[in-house]
Short mmCIF file of C-alpha atoms and ligand atoms in Angstrom, two decimals:
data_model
loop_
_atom_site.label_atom_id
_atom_site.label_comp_id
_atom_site.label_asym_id
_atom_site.label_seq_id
_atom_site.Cartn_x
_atom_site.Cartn_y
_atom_site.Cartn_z
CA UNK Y 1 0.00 0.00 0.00
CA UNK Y 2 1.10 3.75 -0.94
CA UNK Y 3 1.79 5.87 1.57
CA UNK Y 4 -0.66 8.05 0.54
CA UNK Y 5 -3.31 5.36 0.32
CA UNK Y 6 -3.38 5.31 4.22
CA UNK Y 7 -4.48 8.73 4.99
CA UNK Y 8 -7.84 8.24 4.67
CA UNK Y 9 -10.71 10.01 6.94
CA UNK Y 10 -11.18 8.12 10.19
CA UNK Y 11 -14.83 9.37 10.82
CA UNK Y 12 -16.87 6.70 12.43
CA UNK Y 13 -20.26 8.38 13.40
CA UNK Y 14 -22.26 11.41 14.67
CA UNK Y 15 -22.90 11.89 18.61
CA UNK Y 16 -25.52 14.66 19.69
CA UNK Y 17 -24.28 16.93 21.51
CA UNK Y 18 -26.18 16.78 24.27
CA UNK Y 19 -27.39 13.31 25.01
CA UNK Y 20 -24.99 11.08 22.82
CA UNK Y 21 -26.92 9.53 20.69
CA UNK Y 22 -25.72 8.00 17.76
CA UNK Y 23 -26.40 8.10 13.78
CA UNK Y 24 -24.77 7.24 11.10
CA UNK Y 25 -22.48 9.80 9.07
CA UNK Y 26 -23.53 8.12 5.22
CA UNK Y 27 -26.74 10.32 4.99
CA UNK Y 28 -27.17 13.66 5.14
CA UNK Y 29 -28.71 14.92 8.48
CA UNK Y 30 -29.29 18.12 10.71
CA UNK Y 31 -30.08 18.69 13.75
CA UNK Y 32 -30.00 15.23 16.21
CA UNK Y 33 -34.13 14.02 17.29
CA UNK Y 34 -33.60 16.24 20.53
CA UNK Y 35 -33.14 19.18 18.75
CA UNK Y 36 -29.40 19.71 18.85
CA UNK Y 37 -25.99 19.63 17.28
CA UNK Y 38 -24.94 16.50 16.12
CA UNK Y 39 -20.59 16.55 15.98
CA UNK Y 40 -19.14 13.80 14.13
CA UNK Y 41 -16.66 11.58 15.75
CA UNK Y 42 -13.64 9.73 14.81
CA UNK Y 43 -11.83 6.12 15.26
CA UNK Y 44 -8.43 8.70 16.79
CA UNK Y 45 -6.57 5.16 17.71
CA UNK Y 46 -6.04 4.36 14.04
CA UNK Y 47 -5.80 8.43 12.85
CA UNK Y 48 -3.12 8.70 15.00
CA UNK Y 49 -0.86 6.21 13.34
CA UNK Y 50 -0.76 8.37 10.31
CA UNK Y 51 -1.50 12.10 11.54
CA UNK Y 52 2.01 12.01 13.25
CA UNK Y 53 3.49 15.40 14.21
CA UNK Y 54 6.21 14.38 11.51
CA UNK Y 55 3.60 13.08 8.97
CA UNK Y 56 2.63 16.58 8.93
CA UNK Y 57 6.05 18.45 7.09
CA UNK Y 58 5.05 16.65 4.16
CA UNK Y 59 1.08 17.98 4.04
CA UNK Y 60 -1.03 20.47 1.75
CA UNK Y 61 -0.95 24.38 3.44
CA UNK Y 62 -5.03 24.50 3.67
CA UNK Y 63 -7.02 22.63 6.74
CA UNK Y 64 -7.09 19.44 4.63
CA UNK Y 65 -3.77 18.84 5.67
CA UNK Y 66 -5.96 17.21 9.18
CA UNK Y 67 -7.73 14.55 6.41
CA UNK Y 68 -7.89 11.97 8.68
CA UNK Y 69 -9.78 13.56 11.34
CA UNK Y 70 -12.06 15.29 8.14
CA UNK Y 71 -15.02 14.16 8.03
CA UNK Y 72 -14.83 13.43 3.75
CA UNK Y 73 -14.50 10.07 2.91
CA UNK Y 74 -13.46 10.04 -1.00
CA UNK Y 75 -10.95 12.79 -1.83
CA UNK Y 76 -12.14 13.57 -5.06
CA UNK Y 77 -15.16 14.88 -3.21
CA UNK Y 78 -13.22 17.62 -1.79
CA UNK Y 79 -13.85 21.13 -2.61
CA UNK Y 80 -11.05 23.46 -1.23
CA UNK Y 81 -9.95 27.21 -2.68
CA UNK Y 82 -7.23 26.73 -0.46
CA UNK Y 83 -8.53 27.58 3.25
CA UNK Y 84 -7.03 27.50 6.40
CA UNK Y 85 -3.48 27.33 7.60
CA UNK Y 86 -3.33 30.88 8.05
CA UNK Y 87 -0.25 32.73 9.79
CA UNK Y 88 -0.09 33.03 13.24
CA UNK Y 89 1.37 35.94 13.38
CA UNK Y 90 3.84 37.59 16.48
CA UNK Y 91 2.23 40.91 17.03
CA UNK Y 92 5.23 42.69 18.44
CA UNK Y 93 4.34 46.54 18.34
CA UNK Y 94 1.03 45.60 19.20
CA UNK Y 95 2.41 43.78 22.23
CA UNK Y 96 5.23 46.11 23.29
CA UNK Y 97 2.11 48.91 23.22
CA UNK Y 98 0.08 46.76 26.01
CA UNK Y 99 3.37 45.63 27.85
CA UNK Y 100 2.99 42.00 26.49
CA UNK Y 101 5.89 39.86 25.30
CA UNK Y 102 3.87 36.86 23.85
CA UNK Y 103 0.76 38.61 22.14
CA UNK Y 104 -0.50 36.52 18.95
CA UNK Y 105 -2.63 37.14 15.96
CA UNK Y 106 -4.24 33.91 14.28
CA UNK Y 107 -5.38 36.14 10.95
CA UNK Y 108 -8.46 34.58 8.91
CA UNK Y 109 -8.63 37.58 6.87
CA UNK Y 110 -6.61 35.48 4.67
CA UNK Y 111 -8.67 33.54 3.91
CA UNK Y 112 -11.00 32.66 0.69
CA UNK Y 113 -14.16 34.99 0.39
CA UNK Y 114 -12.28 37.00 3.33
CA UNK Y 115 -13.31 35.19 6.30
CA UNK Y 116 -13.12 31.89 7.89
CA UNK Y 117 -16.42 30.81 7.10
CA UNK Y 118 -14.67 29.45 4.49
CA UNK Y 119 -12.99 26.96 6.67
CA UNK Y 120 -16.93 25.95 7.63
CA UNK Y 121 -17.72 25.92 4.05
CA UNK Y 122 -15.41 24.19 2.37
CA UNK Y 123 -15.96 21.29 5.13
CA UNK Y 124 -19.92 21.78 5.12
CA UNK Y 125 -20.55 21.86 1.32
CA UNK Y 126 -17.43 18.84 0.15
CA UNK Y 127 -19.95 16.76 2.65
CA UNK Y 128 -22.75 17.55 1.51
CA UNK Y 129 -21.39 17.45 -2.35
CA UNK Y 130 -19.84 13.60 -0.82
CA UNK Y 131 -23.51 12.81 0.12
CA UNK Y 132 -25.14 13.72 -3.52
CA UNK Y 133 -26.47 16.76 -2.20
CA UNK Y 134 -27.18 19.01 -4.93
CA UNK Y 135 -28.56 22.62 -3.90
CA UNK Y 136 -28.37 24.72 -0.78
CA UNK Y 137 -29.91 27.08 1.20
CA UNK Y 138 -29.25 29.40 4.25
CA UNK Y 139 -30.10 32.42 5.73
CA UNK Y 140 -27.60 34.79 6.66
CA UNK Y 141 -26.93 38.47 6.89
CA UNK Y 142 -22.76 38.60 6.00
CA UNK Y 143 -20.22 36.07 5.80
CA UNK Y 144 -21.33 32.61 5.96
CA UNK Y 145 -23.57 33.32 2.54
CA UNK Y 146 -20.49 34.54 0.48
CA UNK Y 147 -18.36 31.61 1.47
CA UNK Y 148 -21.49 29.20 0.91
CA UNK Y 149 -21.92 30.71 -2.48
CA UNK Y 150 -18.28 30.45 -3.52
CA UNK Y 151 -17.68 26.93 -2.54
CA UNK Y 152 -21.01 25.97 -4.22
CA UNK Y 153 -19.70 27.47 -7.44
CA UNK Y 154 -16.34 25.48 -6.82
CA UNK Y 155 -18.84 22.32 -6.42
CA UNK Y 156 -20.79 23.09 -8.96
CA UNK Y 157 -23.86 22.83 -6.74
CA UNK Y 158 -26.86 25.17 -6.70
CA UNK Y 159 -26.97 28.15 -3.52
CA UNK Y 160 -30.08 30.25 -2.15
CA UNK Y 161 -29.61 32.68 0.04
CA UNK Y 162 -31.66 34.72 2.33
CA UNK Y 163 -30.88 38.00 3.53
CA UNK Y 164 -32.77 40.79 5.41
CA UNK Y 165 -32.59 43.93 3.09
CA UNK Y 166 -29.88 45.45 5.47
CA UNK Y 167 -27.61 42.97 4.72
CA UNK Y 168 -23.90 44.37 4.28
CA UNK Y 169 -23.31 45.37 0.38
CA UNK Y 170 -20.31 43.60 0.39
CA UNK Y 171 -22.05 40.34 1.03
CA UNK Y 172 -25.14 40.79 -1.33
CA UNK Y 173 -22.79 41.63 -4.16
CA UNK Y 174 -20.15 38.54 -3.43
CA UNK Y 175 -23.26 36.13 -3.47
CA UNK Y 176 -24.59 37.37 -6.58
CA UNK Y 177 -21.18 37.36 -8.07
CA UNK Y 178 -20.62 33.49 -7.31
CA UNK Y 179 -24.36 33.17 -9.20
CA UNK Y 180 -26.37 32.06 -6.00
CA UNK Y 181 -29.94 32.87 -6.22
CA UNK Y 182 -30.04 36.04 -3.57
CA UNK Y 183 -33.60 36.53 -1.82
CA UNK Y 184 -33.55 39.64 0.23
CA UNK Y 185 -36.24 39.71 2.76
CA UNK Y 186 -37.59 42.35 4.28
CA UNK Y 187 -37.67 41.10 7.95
CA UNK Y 188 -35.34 39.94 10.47
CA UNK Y 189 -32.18 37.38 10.17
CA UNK Y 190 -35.38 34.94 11.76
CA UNK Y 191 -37.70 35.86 9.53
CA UNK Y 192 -35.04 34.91 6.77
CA UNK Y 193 -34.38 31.52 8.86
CA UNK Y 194 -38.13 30.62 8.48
CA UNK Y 195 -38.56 31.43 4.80
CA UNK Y 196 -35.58 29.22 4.04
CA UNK Y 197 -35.98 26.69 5.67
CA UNK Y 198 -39.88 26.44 4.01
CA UNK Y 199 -38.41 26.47 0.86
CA UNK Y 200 -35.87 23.94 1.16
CA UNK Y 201 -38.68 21.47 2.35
CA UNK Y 202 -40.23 22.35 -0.82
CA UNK Y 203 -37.64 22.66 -3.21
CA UNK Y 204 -35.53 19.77 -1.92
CA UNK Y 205 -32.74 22.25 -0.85
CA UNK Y 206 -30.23 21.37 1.79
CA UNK Y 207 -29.94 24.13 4.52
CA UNK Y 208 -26.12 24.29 5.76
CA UNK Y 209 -26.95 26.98 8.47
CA UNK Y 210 -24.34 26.80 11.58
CA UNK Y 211 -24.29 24.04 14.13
CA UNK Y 212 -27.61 22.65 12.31
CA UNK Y 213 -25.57 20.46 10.62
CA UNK Y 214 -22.50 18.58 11.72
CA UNK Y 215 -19.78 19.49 9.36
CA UNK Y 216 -19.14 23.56 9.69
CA UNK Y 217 -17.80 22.87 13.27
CA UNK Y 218 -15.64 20.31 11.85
CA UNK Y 219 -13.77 23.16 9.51
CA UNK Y 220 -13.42 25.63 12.29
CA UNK Y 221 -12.10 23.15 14.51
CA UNK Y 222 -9.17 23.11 12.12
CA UNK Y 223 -8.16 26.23 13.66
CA UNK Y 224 -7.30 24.81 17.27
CA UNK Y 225 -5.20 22.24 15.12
CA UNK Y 226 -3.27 25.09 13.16
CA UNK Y 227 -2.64 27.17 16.57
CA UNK Y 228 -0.87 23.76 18.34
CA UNK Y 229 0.71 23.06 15.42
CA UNK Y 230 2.74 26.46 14.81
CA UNK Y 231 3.09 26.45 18.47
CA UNK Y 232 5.45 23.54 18.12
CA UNK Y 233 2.41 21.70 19.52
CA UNK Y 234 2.29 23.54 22.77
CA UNK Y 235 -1.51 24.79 23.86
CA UNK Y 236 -1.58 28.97 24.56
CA UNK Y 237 -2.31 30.23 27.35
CA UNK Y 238 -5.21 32.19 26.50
CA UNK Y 239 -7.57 32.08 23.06
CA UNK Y 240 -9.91 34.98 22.74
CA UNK Y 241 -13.18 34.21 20.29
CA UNK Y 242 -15.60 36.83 18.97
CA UNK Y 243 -18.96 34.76 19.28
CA UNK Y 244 -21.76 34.59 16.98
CA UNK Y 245 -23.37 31.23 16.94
CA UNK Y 246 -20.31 29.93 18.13
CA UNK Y 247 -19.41 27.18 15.78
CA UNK Y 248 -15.27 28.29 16.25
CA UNK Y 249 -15.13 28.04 19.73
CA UNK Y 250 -16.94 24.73 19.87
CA UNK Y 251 -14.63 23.55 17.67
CA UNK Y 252 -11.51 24.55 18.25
CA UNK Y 253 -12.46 22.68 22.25
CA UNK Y 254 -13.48 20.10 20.73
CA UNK Y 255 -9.94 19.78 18.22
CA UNK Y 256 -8.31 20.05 21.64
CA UNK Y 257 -9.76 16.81 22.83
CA UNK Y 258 -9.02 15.13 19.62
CA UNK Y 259 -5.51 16.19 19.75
CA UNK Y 260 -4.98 15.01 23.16
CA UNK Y 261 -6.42 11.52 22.77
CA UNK Y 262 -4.12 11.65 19.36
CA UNK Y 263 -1.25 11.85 22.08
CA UNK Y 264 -0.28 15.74 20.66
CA UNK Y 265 -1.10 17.44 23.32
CA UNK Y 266 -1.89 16.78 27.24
CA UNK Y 267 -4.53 17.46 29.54
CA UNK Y 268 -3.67 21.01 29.65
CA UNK Y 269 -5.85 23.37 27.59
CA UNK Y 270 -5.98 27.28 26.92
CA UNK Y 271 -8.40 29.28 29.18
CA UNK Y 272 -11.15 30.30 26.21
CA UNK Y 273 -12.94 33.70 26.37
CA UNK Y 274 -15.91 34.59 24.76
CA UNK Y 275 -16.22 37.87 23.24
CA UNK Y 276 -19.79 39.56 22.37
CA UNK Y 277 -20.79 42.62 21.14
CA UNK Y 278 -22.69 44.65 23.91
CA UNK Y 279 -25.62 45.14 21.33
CA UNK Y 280 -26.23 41.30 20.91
CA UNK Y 281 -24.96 39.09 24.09
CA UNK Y 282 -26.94 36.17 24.68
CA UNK Y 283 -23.94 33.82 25.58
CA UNK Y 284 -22.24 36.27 28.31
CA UNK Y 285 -25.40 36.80 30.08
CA UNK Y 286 -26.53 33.77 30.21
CA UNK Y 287 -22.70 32.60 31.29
CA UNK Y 288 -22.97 35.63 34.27
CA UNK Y 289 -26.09 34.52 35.41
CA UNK Y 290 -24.66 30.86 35.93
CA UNK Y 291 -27.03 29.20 33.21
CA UNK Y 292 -26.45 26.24 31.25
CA UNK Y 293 -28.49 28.05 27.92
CA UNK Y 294 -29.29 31.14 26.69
CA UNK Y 295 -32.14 33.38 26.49
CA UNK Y 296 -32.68 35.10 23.06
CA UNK Y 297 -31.17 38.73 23.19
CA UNK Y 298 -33.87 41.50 22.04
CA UNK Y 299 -33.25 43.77 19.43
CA UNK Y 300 -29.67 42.88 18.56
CA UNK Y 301 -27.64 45.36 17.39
CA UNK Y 302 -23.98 45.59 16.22
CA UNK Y 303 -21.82 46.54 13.35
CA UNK Y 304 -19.95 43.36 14.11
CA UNK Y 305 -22.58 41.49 11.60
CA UNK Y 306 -20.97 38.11 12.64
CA UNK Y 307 -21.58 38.55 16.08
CA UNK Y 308 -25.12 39.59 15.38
CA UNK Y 309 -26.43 36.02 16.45
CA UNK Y 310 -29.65 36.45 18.78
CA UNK Y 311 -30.01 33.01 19.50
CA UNK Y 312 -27.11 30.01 19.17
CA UNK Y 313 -28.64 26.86 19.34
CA UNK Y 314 -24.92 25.71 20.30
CA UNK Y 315 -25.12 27.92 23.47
CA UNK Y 316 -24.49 25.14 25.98
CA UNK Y 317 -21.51 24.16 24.27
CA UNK Y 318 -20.12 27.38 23.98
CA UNK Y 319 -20.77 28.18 28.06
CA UNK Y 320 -19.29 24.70 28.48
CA UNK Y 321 -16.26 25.04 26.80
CA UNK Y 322 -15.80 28.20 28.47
CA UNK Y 323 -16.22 27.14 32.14
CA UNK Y 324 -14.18 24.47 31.65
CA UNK Y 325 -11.27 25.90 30.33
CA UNK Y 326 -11.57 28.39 33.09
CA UNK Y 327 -11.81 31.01 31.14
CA UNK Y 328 -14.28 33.75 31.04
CA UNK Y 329 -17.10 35.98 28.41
CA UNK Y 330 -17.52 39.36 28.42
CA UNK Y 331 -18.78 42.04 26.23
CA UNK Y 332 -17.47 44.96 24.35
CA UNK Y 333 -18.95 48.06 22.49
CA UNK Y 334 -18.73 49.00 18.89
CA UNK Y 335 -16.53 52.19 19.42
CA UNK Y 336 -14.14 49.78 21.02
CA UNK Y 337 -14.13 47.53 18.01
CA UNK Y 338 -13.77 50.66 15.55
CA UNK Y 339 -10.75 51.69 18.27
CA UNK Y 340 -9.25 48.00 18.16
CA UNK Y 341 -9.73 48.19 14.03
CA UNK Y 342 -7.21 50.98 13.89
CA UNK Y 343 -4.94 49.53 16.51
CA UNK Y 344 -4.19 46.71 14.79
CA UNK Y 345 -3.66 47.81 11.57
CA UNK Y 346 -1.67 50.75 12.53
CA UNK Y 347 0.54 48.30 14.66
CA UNK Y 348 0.69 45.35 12.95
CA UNK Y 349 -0.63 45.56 9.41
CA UNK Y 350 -3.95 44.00 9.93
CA UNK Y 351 -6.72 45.27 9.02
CA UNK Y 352 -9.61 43.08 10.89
CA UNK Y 353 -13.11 42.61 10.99
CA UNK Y 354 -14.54 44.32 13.46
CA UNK Y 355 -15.30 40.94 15.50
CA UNK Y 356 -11.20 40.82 15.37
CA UNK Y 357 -11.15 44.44 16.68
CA UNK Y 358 -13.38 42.74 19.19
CA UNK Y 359 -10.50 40.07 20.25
CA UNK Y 360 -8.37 43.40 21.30
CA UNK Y 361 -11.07 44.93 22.82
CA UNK Y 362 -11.56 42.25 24.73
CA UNK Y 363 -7.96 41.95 25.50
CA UNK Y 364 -7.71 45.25 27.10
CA UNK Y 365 -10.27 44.67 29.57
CA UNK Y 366 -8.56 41.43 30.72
CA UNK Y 367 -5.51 42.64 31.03
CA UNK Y 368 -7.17 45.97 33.39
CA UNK Y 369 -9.08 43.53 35.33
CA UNK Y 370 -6.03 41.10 35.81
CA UNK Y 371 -7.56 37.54 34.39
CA UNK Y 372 -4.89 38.12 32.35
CA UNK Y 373 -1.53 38.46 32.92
CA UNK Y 374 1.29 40.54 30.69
CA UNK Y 375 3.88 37.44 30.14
CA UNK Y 376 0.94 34.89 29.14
CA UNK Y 377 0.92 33.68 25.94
CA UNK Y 378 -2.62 35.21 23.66
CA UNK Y 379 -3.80 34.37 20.34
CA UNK Y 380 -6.73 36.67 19.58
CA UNK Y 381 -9.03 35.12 16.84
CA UNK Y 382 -9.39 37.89 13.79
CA UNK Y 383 -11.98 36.23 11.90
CA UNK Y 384 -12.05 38.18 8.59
CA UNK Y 385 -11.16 41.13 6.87
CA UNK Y 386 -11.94 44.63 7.24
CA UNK Y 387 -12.60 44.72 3.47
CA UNK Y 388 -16.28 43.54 3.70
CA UNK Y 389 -17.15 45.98 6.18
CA UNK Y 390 -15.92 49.53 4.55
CA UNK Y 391 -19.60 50.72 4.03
CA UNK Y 392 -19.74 51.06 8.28
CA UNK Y 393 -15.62 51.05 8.69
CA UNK Y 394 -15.63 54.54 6.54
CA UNK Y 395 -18.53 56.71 8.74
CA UNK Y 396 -16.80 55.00 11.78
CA UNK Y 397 -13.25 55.99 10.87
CA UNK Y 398 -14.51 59.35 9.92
CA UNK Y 399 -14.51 59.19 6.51
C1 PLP N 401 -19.50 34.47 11.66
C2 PLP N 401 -18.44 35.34 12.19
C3 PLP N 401 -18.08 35.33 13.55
C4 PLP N 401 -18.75 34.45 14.56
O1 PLP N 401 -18.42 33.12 14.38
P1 PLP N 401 -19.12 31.92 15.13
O2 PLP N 401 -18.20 30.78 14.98
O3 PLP N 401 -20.44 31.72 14.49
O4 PLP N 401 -19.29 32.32 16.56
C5 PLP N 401 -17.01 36.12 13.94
N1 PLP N 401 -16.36 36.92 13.05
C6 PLP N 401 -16.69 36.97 11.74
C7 PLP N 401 -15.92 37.88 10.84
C8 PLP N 401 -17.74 36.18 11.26
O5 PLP N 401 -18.05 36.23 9.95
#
């Protein structure tokens, strides 16, 4: 047998989430009967004879390199525009500024369609493609519908989306540029939720929305692997996650316990924090109030589109992941975001997302409050680029 023949994905079955029941992963499926996540699980025993630390020199530079704990089965059924491994980057005038020696920036700007939904994508819609899916569907007001869009093109495969009319500009125009069929409702991000879904039960569309299938998480969690793998495979100290629905944070806990039963890593794990925008913060106050799930936040409202998420039906995994780790959630404004923007493309040459302006935000407050301390190594998530949000960036800016 080849070498190559070997690295095959190890995926096994689906587990919900919440009561561990199990389904098969050779059909497509949603959400699990009780209503929750399903996350796909792997045989690690036999994916750890070939995803060796060494094994990995040799690999692709997108999050395919991870194949065998991927949840796509045939190869030829992946569809990739070259996501993932991003640079961690040393932010060292950034750092020096806030007194920190060991300040990190994990930039998904980089990435394909500008975000890392296209880590979520990419795994979502090769799945999906792998299970003779032919058309999706989703609702969404930024991100996630570009990247959906692109990597159906790639795929060949059919994409609705459906967006209320405020939608960013940016994102309307990428979708219609990949040639998915944009519906712009006038209504709420909900209101776009219902009318999608209703048409994919009668059009025979597949609806890839986050955490309501099991395969987006499975692309995100592709970041925890890229942070302990350019850390030599050491864990950070702290990870700080601007929180929409959640899907990165889930899975970048959940790659931790992969990598440790792969024998990569210990028991030790970073302290995560969960960042929210003060306009839309169901996660923090439910994890402040000491509950398990969250209460829908009224009238969101945030420039940080991505982190304009009312309702995460991941929310106990999210809170979970967070007590565990020890770490904390808190919440930030949007003139802190616009403040963060600047920072950290004056000091480092980034220019991020406002939910990565978030990250420094976030950062600040930690560091004033002392849960974190100066020496302690940080990555701060930016999730995407600034270049999708210039429409609110310019006012904000003063432009
Ligand atoms: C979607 C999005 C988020 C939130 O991600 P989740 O994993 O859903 O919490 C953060 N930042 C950007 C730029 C996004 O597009």
């Amino acid at each position: 047998m080849s070498k190559n023949a070997e690295i095959r994905s190890q995926i096994t079955h689906l587990e919900c989430s919440l009561t561990g029941e199990i389904a098969n992963h050779d059909h497509p499926l949603r959400l699990s009967p009780s209503e929750k996540p399903f996350l796909a699980r792997y045989d690690l025993e036999k994916a750890s004879q070939t995803l060796t630390k060494k094994s990995l020199a040799g690999r692709e530079s997108n999050m395919w390199r991870y194949r065998e704990v991927m949840p796509v089965q045939d190869p030829a059924n992946i569809v990739t525009l070259g996501e993932g491994f991003t640079p961690l980057r040393r932010a060292e005038h950034l750092g020096k500024h806030l007194g920190m020696s060991n300040l990190l920036i994990k930039d998904e700007g980089v990435n394909p369609t500008g975000s890392f939904k296209a880590r979520g994508l990419s795994a979502a819609v090769s799945k999906a493609f792998e299970l003779g899916q032919t058309k999706l569907t989703m609702p969404s007001a930024g991100n996630a519908a570009g990247a959906m869009s692109a990597y159906a093109a790639a795929a060949g495969m059919e994409a609705h989306v459906y967006m209320p009319q405020d939608a960013p500009m940016a994102n309307q125009i990428e979708c219609v540029a990949y040639g998915a069929k944009l519906n712009l409702i006038d209504g709420f991000i909900t209101d776009a939720g219902r009318i999608s879904g209703e048409d994919a039960e009668k059009y025979g569309r597949f609806d890839v929305s986050t955490l309501k299938e099991p395969y987006r998480a499975e692309g995100k969690k592709t970041m925890g692997y890229e942070i302990v793998e350019q850390l030599g495979f050491e864990v950070p100290d702290v990870v700080i996650y601007p929180t929409g629905g959640g899907t990165g944070i889930v899975g970048i806990w959940k790659a931790l316990d992969e990598m440790e039963n792969l024998g990569w890593i210990g028991s030790e794990r970073p302290r995560m924090v969960c960042v929210q925008a003060e306009g839309c913060a169901p996660l923090v106050t439910a994890y402040d109030n000491g509950e398990e799930f969250a209460e829908p936040f009224e009238n969101p409202a945030t420039l940080a589109a991505g982190m304009r998420v009312p309702a995460a039906i991941g929310d106990f995994l999210v809170i979970r992941a967070v007590r565990e780790s020890g770490g904390t959630a808190l919440t930030v404004n949007d003139d802190q975001m616009v403040d963060s923007v600047r920072d950290m493309a004056t000091f480092e040459g980034i220019f991020p997302a406002p939910e990565g302006g978030a990250t420094l935000s976030a950062l600040q407050k930690l560091l004033e409050s002392g849960k974190v301390i100066k020496d302690e190594r940080v990555v701060l998530l930016n999730t995407g680029s600034a270049l999708k949000y210039l429409d609110v960036l310019g006012p904000a800016l003063g432009l």
